[in-house]
PDB file of C-alpha atoms in Angstrom:
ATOM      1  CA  UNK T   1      45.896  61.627 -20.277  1.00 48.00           C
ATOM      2  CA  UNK T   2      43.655  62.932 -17.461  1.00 53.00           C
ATOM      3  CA  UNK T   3      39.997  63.455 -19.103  1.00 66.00           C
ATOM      4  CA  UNK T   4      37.878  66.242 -17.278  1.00 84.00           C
ATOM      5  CA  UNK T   5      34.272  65.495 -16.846  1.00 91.00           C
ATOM      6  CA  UNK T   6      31.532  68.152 -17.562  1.00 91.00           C
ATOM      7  CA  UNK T   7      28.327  68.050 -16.849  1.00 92.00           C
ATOM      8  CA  UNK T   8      25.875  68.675 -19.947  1.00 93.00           C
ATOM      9  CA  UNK T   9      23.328  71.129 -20.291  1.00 92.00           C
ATOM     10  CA  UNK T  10      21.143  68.954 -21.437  1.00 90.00           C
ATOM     11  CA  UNK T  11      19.713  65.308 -19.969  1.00 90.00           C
ATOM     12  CA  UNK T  12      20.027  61.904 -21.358  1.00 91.00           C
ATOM     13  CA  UNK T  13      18.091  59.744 -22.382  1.00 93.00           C
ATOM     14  CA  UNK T  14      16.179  58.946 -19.546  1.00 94.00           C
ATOM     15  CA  UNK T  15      16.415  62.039 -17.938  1.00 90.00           C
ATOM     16  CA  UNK T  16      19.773  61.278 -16.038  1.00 94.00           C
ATOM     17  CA  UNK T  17      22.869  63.976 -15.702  1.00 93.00           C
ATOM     18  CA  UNK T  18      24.637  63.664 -19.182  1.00 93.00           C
ATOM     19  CA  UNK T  19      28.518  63.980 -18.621  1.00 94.00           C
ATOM     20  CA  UNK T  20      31.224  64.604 -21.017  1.00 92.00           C
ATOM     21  CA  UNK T  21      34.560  63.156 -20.791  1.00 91.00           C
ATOM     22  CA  UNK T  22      37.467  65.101 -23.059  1.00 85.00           C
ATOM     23  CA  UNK T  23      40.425  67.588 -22.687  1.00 84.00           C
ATOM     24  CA  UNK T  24      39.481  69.014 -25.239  1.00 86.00           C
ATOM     25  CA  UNK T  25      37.530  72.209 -24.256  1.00 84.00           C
ATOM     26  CA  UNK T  26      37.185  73.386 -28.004  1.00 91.00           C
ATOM     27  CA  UNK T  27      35.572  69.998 -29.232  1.00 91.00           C
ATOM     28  CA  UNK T  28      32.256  70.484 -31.354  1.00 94.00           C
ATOM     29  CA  UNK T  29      30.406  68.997 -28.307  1.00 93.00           C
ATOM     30  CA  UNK T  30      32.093  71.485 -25.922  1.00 93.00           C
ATOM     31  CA  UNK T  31      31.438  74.015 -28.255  1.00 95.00           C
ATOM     32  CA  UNK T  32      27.707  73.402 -28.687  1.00 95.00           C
ATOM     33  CA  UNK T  33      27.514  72.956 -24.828  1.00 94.00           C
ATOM     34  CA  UNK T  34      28.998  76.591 -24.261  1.00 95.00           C
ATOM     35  CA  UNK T  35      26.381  77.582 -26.568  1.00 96.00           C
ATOM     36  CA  UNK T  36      23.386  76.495 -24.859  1.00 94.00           C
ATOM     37  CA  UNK T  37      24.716  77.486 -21.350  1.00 94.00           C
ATOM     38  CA  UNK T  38      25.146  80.540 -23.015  1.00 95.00           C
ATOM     39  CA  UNK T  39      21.405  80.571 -24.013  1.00 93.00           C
ATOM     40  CA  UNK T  40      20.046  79.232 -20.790  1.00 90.00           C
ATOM     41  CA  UNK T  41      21.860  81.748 -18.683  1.00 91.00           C
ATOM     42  CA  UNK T  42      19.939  84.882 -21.042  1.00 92.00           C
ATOM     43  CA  UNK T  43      16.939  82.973 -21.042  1.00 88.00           C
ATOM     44  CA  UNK T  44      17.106  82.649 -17.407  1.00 87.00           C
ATOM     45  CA  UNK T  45      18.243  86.502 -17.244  1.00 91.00           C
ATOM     46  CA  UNK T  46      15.462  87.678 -19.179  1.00 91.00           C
ATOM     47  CA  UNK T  47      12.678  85.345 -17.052  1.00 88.00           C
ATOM     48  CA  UNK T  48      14.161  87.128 -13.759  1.00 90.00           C
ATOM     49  CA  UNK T  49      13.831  90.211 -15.746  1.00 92.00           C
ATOM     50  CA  UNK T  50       9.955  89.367 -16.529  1.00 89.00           C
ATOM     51  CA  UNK T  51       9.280  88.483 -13.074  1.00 88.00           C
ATOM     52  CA  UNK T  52      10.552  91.319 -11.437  1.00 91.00           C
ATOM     53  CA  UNK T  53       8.474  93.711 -13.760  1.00 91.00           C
ATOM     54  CA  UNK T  54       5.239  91.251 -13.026  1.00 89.00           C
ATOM     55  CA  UNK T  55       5.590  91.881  -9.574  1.00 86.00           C
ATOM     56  CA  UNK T  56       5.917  95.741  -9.271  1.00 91.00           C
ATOM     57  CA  UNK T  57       2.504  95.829 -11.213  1.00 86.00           C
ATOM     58  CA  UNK T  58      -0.522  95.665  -9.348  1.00 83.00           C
ATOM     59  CA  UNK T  59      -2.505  94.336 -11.758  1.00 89.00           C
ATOM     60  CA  UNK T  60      -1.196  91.112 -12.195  1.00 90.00           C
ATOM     61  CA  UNK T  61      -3.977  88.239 -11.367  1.00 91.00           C
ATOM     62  CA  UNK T  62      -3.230  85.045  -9.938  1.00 91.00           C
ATOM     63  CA  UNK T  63      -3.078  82.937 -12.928  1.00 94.00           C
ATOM     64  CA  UNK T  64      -0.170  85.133 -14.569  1.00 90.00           C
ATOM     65  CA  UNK T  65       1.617  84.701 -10.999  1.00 89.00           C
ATOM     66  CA  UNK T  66       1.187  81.067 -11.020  1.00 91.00           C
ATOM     67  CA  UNK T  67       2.516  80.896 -14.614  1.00 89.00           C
ATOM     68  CA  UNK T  68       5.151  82.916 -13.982  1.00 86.00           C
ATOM     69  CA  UNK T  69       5.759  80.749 -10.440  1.00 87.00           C
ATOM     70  CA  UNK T  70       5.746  77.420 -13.134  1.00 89.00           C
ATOM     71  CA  UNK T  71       8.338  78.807 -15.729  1.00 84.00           C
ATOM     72  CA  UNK T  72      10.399  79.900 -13.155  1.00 84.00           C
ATOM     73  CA  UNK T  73      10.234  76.177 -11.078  1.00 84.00           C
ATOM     74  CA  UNK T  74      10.707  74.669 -14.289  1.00 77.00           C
ATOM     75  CA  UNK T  75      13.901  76.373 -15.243  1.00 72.00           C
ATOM     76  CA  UNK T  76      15.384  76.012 -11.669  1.00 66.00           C
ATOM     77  CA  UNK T  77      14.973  72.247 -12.354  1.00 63.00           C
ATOM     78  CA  UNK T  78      16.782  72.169 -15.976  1.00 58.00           C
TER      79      UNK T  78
END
């Protein structure tokens, strides 16, 4: 039995990597994994899609830019 680690989409505890150890890619925890890689790849998509639409406008002030600069740092780090 040769268990495959995968990394979580989600931290531990204290922040570290969360890992989990299973063959068994259709477990509940696998399963509920997919699912918020699922979400976190369209939220991501949609943020990209916000951004580029901020930028082609030429009235966007600084403080949108720096939000938008924020949300986009934050999600990198996730």
């Amino acid at each position: 039995m040769s268990a495959n680690l995968r990394l979580l989409p989600w931290p531990g505890p204290t922040g570290q990597r969360s890992y989990l150890s299973t063959d068994d890619g259709d477990s509940p925890l696998s399963r509920l994994a997919d699912e918020m890689e699922e979400v976190q790849l369209e939220t991501g998509a949609e943020l990209l899609d916000h951004a580029a639409m901020m930028l082609e406008n030429q009235k966007v002030n600084a403080v949108e830019l720096r939000f938008l600069i924020a949300r986009l740092k934050h999600f990198g780090t996730r």
